[in-house]
Short mmCIF file of C-alpha atoms in Angstrom, two decimals:
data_model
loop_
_atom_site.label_atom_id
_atom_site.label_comp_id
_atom_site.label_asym_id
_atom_site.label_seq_id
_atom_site.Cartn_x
_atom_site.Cartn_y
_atom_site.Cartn_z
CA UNK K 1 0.00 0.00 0.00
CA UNK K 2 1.38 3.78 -0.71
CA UNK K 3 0.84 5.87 1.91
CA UNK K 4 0.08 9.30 1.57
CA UNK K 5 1.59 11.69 4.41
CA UNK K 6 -1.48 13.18 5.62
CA UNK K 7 -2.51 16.29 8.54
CA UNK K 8 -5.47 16.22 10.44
CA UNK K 9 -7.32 19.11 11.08
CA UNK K 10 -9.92 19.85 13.99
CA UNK K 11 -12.42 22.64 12.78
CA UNK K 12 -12.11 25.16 10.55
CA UNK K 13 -13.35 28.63 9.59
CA UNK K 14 -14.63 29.60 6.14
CA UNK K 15 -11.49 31.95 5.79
CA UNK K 16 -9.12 33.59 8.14
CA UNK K 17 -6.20 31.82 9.83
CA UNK K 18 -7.31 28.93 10.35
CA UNK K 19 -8.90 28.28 6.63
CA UNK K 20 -5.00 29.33 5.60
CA UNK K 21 -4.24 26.20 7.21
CA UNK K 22 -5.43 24.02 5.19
CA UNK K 23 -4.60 26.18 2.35
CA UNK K 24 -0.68 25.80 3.38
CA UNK K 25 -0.97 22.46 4.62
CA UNK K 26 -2.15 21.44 0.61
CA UNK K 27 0.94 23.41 -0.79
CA UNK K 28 3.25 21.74 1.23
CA UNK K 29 1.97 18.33 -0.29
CA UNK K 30 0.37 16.77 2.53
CA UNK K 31 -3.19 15.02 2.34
CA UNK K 32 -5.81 17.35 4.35
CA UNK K 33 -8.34 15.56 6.50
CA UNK K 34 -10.77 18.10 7.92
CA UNK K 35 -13.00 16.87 11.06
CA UNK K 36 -16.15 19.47 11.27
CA UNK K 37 -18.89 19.05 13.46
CA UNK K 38 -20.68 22.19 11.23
CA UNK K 39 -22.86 20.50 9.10
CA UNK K 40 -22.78 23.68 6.83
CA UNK K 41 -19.04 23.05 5.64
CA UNK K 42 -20.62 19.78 4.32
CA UNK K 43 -23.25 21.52 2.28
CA UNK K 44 -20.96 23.71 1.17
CA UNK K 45 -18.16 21.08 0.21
CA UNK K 46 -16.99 22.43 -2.74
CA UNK K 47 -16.10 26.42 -1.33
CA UNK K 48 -13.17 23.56 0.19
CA UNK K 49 -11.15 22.59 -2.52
CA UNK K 50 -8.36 22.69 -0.61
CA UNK K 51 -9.70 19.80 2.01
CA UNK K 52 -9.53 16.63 0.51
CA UNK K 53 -11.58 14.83 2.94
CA UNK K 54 -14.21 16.10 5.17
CA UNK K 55 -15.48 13.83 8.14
CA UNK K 56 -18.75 14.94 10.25
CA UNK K 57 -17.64 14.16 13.46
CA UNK K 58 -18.24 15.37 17.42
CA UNK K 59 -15.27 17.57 17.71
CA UNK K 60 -16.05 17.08 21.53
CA UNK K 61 -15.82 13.31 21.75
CA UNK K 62 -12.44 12.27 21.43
CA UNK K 63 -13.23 8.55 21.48
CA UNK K 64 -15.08 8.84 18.27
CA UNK K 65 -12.17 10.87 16.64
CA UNK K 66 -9.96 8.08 17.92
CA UNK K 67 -11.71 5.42 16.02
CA UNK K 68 -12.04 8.10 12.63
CA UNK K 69 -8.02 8.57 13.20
CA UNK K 70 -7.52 4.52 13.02
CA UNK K 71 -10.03 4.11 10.24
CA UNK K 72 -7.85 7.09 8.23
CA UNK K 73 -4.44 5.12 9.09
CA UNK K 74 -6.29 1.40 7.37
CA UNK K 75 -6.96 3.59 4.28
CA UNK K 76 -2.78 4.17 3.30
CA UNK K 77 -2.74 7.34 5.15
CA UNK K 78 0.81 7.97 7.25
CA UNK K 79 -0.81 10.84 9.24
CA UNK K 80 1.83 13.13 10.12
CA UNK K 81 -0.21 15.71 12.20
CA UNK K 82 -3.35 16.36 14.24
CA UNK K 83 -3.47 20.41 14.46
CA UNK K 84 -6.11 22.86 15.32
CA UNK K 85 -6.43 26.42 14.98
CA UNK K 86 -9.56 27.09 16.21
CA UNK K 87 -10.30 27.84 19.95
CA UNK K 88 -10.87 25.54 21.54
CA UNK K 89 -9.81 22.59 19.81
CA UNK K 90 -5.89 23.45 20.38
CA UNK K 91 -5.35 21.01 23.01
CA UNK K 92 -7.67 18.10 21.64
CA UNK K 93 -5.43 18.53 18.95
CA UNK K 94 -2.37 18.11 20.84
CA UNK K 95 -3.40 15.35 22.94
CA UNK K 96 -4.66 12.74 20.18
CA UNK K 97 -1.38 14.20 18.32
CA UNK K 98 0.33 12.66 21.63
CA UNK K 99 -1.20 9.29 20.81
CA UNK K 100 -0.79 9.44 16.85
CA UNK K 101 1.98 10.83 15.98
CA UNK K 102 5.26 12.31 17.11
CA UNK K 103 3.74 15.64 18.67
CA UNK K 104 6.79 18.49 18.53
CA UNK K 105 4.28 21.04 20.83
CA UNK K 106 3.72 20.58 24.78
CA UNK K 107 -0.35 19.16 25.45
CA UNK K 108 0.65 20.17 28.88
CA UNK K 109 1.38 23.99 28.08
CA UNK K 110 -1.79 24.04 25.81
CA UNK K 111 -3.80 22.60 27.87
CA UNK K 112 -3.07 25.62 31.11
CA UNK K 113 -2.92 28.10 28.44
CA UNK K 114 -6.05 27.65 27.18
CA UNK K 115 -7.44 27.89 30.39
CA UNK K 116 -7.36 31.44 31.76
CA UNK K 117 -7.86 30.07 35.22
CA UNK K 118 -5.04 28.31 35.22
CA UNK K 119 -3.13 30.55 33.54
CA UNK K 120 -3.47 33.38 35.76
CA UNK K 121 -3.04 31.55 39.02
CA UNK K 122 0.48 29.38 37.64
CA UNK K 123 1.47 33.58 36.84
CA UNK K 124 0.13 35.38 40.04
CA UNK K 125 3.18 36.50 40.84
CA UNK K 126 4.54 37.68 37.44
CA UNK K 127 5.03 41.66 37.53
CA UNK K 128 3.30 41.47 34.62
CA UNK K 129 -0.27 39.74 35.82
CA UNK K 130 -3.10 41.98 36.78
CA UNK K 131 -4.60 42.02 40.15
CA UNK K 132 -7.45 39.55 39.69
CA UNK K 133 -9.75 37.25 42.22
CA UNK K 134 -12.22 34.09 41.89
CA UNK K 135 -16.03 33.78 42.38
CA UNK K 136 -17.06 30.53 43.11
CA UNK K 137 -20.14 29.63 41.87
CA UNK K 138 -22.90 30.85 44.76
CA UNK K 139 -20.16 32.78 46.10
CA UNK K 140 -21.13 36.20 47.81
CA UNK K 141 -20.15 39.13 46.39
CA UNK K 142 -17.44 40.82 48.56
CA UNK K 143 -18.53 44.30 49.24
CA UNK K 144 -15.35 46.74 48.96
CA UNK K 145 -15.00 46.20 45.12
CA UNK K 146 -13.42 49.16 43.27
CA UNK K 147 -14.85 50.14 40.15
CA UNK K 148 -14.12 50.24 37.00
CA UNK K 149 -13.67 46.17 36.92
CA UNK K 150 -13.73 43.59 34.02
CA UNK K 151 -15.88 40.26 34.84
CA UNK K 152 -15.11 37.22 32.28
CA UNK K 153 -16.12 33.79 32.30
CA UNK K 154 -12.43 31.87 32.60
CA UNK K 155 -13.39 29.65 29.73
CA UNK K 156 -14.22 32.32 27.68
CA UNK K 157 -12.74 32.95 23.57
CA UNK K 158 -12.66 36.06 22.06
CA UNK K 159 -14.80 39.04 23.96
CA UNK K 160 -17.89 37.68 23.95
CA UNK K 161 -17.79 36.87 27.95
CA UNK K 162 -15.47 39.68 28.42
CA UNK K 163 -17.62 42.66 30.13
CA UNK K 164 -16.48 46.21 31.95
CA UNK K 165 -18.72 47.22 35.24
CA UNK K 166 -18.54 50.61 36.18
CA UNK K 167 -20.58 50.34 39.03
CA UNK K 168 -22.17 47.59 41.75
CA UNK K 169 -25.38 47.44 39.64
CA UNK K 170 -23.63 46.70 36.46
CA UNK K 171 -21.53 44.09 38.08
CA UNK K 172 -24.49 42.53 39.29
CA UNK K 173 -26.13 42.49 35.89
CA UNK K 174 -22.75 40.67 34.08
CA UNK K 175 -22.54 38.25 37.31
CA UNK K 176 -25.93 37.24 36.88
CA UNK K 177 -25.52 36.71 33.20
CA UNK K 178 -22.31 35.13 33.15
CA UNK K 179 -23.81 32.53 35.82
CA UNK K 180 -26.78 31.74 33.78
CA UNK K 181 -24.58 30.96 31.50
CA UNK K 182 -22.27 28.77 33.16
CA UNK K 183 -23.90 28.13 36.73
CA UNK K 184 -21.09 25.38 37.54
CA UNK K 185 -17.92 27.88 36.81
CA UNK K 186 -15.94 30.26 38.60
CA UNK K 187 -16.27 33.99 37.53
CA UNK K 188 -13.14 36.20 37.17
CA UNK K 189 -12.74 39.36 38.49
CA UNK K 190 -9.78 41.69 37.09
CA UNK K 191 -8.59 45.19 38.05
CA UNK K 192 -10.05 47.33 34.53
CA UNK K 193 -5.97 48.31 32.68
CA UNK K 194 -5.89 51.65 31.09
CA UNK K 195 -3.57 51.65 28.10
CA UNK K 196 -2.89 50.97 24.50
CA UNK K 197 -3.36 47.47 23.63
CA UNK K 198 -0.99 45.46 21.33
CA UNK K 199 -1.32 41.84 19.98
CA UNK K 200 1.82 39.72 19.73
CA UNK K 201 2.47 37.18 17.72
CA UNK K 202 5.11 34.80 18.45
CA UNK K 203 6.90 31.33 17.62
CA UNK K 204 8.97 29.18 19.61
CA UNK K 205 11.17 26.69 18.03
CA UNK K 206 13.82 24.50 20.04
CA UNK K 207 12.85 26.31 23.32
CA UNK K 208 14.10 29.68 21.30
CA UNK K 209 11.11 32.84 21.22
CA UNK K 210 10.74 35.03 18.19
CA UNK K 211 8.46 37.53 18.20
CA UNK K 212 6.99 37.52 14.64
CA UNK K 213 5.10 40.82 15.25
CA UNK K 214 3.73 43.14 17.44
CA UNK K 215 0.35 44.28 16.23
CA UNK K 216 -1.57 47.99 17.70
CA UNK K 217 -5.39 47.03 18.19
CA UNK K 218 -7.97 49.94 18.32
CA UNK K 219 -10.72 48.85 20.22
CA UNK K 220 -14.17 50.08 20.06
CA UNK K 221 -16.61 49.64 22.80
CA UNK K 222 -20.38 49.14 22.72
CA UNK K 223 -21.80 46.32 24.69
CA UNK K 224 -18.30 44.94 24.82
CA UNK K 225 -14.62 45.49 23.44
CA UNK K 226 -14.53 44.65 19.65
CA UNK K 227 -11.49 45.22 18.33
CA UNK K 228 -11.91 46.85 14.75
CA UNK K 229 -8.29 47.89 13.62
CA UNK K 230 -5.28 46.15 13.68
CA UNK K 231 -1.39 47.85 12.69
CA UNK K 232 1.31 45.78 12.09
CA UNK K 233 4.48 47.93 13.59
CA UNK K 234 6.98 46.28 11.82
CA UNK K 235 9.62 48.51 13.20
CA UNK K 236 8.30 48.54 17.22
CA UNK K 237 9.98 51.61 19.30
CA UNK K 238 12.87 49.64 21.46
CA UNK K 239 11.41 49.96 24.95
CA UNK K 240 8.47 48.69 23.33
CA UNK K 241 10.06 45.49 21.56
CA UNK K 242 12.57 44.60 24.89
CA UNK K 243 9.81 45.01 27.36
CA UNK K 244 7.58 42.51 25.20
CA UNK K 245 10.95 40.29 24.47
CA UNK K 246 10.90 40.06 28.11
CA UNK K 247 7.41 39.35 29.02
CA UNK K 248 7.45 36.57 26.32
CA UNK K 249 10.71 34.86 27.05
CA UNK K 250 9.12 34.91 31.17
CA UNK K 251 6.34 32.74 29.35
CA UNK K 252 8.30 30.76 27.76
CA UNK K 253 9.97 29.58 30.44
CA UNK K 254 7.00 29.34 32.76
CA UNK K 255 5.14 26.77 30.36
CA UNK K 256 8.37 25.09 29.36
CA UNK K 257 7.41 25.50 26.05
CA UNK K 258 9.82 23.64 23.66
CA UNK K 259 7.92 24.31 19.80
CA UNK K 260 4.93 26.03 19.04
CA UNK K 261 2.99 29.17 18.10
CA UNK K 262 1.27 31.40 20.69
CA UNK K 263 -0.33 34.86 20.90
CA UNK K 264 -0.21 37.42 23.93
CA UNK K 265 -2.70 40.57 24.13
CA UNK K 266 -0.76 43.30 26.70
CA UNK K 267 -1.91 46.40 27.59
CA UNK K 268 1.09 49.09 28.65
CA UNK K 269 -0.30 50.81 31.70
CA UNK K 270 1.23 53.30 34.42
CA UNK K 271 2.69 50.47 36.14
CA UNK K 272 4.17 49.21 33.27
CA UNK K 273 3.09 45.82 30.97
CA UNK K 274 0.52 43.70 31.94
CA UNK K 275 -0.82 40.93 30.51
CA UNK K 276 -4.47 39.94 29.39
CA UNK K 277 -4.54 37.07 27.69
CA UNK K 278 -2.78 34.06 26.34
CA UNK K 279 -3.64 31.84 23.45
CA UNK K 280 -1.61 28.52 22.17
CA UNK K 281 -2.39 29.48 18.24
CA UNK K 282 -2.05 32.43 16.07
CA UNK K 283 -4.79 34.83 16.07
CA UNK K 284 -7.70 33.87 14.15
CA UNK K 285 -9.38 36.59 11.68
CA UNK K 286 -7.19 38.40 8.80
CA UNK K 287 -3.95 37.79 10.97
CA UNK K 288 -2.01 35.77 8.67
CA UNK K 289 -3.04 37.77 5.82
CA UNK K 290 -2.19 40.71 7.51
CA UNK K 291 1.43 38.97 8.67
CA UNK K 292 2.16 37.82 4.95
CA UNK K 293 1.42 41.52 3.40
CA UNK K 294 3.84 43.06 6.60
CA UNK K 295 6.61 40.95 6.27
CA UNK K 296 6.20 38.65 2.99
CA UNK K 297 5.91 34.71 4.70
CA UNK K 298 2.59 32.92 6.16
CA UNK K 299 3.28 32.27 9.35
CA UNK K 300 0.43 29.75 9.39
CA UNK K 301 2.74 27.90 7.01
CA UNK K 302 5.70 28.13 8.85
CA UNK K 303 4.06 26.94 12.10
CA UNK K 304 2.79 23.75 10.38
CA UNK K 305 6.71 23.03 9.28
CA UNK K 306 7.20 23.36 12.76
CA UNK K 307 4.51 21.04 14.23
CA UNK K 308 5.92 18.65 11.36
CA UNK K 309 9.23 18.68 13.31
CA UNK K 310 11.03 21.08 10.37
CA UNK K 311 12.83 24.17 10.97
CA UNK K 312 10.66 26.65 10.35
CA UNK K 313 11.96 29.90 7.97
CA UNK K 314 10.86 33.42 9.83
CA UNK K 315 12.74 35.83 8.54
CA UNK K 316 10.92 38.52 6.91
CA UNK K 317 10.91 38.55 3.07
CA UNK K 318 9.90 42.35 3.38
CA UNK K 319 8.95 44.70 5.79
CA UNK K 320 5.96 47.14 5.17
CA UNK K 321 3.24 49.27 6.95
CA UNK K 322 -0.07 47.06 6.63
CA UNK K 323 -3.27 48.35 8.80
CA UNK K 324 -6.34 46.31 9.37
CA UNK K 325 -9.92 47.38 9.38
CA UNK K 326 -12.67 45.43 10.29
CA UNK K 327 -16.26 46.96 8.98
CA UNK K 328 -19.23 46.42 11.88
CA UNK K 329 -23.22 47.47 11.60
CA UNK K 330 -24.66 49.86 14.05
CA UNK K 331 -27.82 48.24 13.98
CA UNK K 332 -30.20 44.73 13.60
CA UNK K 333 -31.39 43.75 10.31
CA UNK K 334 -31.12 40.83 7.17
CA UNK K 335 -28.56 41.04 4.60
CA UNK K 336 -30.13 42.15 1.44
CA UNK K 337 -27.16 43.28 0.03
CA UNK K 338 -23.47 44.33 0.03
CA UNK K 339 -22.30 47.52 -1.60
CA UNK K 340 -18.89 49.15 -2.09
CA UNK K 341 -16.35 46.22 -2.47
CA UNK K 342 -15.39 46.59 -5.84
CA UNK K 343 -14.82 50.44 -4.92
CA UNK K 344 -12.83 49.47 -1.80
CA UNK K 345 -10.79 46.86 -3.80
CA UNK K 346 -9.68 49.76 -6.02
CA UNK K 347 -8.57 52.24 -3.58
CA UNK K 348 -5.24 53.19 -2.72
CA UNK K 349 -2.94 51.22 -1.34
CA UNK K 350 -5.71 47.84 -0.64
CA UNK K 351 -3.99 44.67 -0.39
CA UNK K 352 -7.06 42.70 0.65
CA UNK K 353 -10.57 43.18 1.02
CA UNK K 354 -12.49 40.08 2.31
CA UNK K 355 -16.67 40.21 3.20
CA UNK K 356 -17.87 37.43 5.43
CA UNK K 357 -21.76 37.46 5.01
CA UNK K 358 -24.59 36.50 2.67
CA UNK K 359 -27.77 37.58 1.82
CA UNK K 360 -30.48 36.40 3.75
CA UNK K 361 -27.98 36.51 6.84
CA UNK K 362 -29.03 38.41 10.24
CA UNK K 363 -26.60 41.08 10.92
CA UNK K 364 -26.17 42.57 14.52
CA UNK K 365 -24.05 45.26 16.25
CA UNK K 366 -21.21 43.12 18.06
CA UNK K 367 -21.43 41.08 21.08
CA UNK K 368 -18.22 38.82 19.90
CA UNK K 369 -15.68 39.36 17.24
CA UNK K 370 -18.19 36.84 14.95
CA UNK K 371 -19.86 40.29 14.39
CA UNK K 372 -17.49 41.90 12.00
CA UNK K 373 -18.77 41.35 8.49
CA UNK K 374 -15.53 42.42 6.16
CA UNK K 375 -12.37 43.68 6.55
CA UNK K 376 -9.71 46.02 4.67
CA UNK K 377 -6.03 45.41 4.80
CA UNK K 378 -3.99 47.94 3.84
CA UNK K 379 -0.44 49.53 3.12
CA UNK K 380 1.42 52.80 3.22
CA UNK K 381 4.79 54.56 3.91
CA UNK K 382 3.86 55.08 7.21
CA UNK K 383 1.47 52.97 9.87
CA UNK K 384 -0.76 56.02 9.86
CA UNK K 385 -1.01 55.81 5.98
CA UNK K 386 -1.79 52.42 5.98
CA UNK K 387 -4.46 52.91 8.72
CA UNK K 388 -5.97 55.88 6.66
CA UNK K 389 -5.93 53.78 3.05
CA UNK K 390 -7.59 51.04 4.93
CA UNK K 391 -10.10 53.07 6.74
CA UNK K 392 -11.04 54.80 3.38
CA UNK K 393 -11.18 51.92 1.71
CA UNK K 394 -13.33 50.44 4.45
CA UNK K 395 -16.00 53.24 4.37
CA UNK K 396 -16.84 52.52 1.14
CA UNK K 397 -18.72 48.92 2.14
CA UNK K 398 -22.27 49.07 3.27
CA UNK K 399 -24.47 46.69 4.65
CA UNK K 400 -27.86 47.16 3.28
CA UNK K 401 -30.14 45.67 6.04
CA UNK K 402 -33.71 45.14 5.79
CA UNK K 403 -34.91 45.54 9.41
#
């Protein structure tokens, strides 16, 4: 029998990072097996060219993707891979990767990294973590609580569960919420962090960091914080760059992280950086995209050579100003139609302009970053260029709702 060297992947958006994947994981000549528990993707087979098989499975019961994975290796595939990079399917990934295959990435750093809980507790005393406390469920509310604070379900992805209470009757309202939601879990309670936010992205190879880039988010707030612009510095100001260097190598360490890809969000406040999150993947959305147009390689690529045991190549092939914008609605309504992309294709200095929705689909202001529709990625001379060509560029789409 021939065996073809195959990766398994565990979910998948329609585009963005993830979606890239695949795309990468075809050029690089391997077999792509896709396990979806979104029945859609199966309608929809063939917007997936680039997945040559697509198995409805329970992405939640590992037992049955046990069985699918030995079926696979009786049909002359040598699978080389199990990946994810979609929350929260990271550490599945890892762990039947454990049992399958030689796995190059730590299950054991995934797994606490994809837990907040557990992340903030193993870094309590990091200068860098934020003062924060535990509510067990039916745990009373202590009553000396300064305000502004930020309430979050631990197991939360993205911003959806991420919510600010300026006062005791807000907090009340997101506690009650949050426990509806999730009676059985713990609620987190952080100090609010004023400050510009920045993404990182990063890659560790052979226990070595390299920050791949450092990304300004603009962050607009309605019912919670959406972030809607995204600038690639790829020259960062030097305190900037060491004090992230730092932060990152301190993480490294911490989760004994030998190989793998990772994101940080930091805020920089008065008392210095401090850290908000962790993920074990690269940043969903127009992120690679964005990193190829910056700096001329997908990293999405490169961290699949690495999870294959390769070297991976991340040296920038260029380095250029690319800005970000995602495009939201202010208001409730159906998609009847989409107007302005061809315009915003054409204008100056577009690299990429990408629209998520289709007709007949209910459009809302955003509760979670699934709420923005399109996005613009731009270049320039200068970051503020870029931002401007890609906030031009971005004006010109409108949703036309009917309500």
């Amino acid at each position: 029998m021939i065996y073809l060297k195959a990766i398994v992947f565990i979910g998948t958006n329609k585009s963005g990072s993830s979606r890239e994947a695949t795309r990468a994981a075809e050029k690089l000549g391997y077999f792509t097996v896709l396990f979806t528990n979104n029945e859609k993707q199966l309608q929809q087979r063939r917007a997936y060219p680039d997945i040559h098989k697509m198995i409805l499975i329970d992405t939640l019961n590992i037992e049955r993707m046990k069985e699918e994975i030995d079926k696979l290796g009786k049909t002359g595939l040598e699978i080389k891979s199990i990946v994810s990079f979609v929350d929260p399917f990271v550490h599945v990934a890892s762990m039947l990767c454990d049992e399958f295959c030689h796995n190059y990435a730590s299950s054991t750093a995934i797994e606490m990294m994809e837990d907040k809980e557990k992340t903030r507790n193993f870094l309590k005393d990091q200068p860098y973590s934020p003062k924060f406390s535990l509510l067990k469920p039916q745990e009373p509310i202590a009553k000396n609580l300064t305000f502004p604070l930020i309430v979050k379900s631990p197991k939360s992805t993205g911003s959806k569960d991420v919510l600010l209470a300026t006062n005791a009757e807000q907090f009340n309202d997101h506690l009650k919420a949050l426990r509806s939601k999730n009676p059985y879990e713990s609620i987190m309670i952080e100090e609010y962090l004023d400050g510009p936010q920045y993404l990182v992205e990063a890659v560790v190879y052979q226990r070595q960091p390299h920050v791949i880039g450092i990304i300004e988010q603009e962050i607009t707030q309605g019912k919670r914080f959406i972030i809607t612009g995204y600038g690639v510095l790829v020259k960062a100001p030097s305190d900037i760059q060491s004090g992230i260097e730092e932060i990152l190598h301190s993480i490294v360490k911490a989760f004994d992280i030998e190989n793998g890809a990772l994101h940080l969000e930091l805020r920089l406040t008065q008392n210095g950086w401090k850290l908000i999150e962790i993920n074990p993947r690269i940043s969903g959305g127009a992120m690679n995209n964005m990193l190829q147009a910056a700096l001329g390689f997908s990293l999405v690529e490169e961290t699949l050579k690495l999870l294959l045991g390769e070297q991976p190549n991340l040296e920038p092939r260029h380095k250029k100003f690319v800005y970000t914008k995602y495009v939201i609605v202010e208001s409730k309504g159906i998609l009847e139609k989409v107007i302005g992309k061809a315009r915003a294709t054409r204008s100056t200095g577009v690299v990429e302009v990408y629209v998520k929705p289709r007709k007949g689909t209910l459009l809302m202001p955003p509760l979670s970053m699934g709420h923005r529709y399109a996005y613009v990625i731009a270049e320039g001379s200068t970051l503020r260029e870029a931002r401007n060509h890609a906030t031009n560029a971005a004006k010109e789409i409108k949703f036309i709702l009917r309500v």
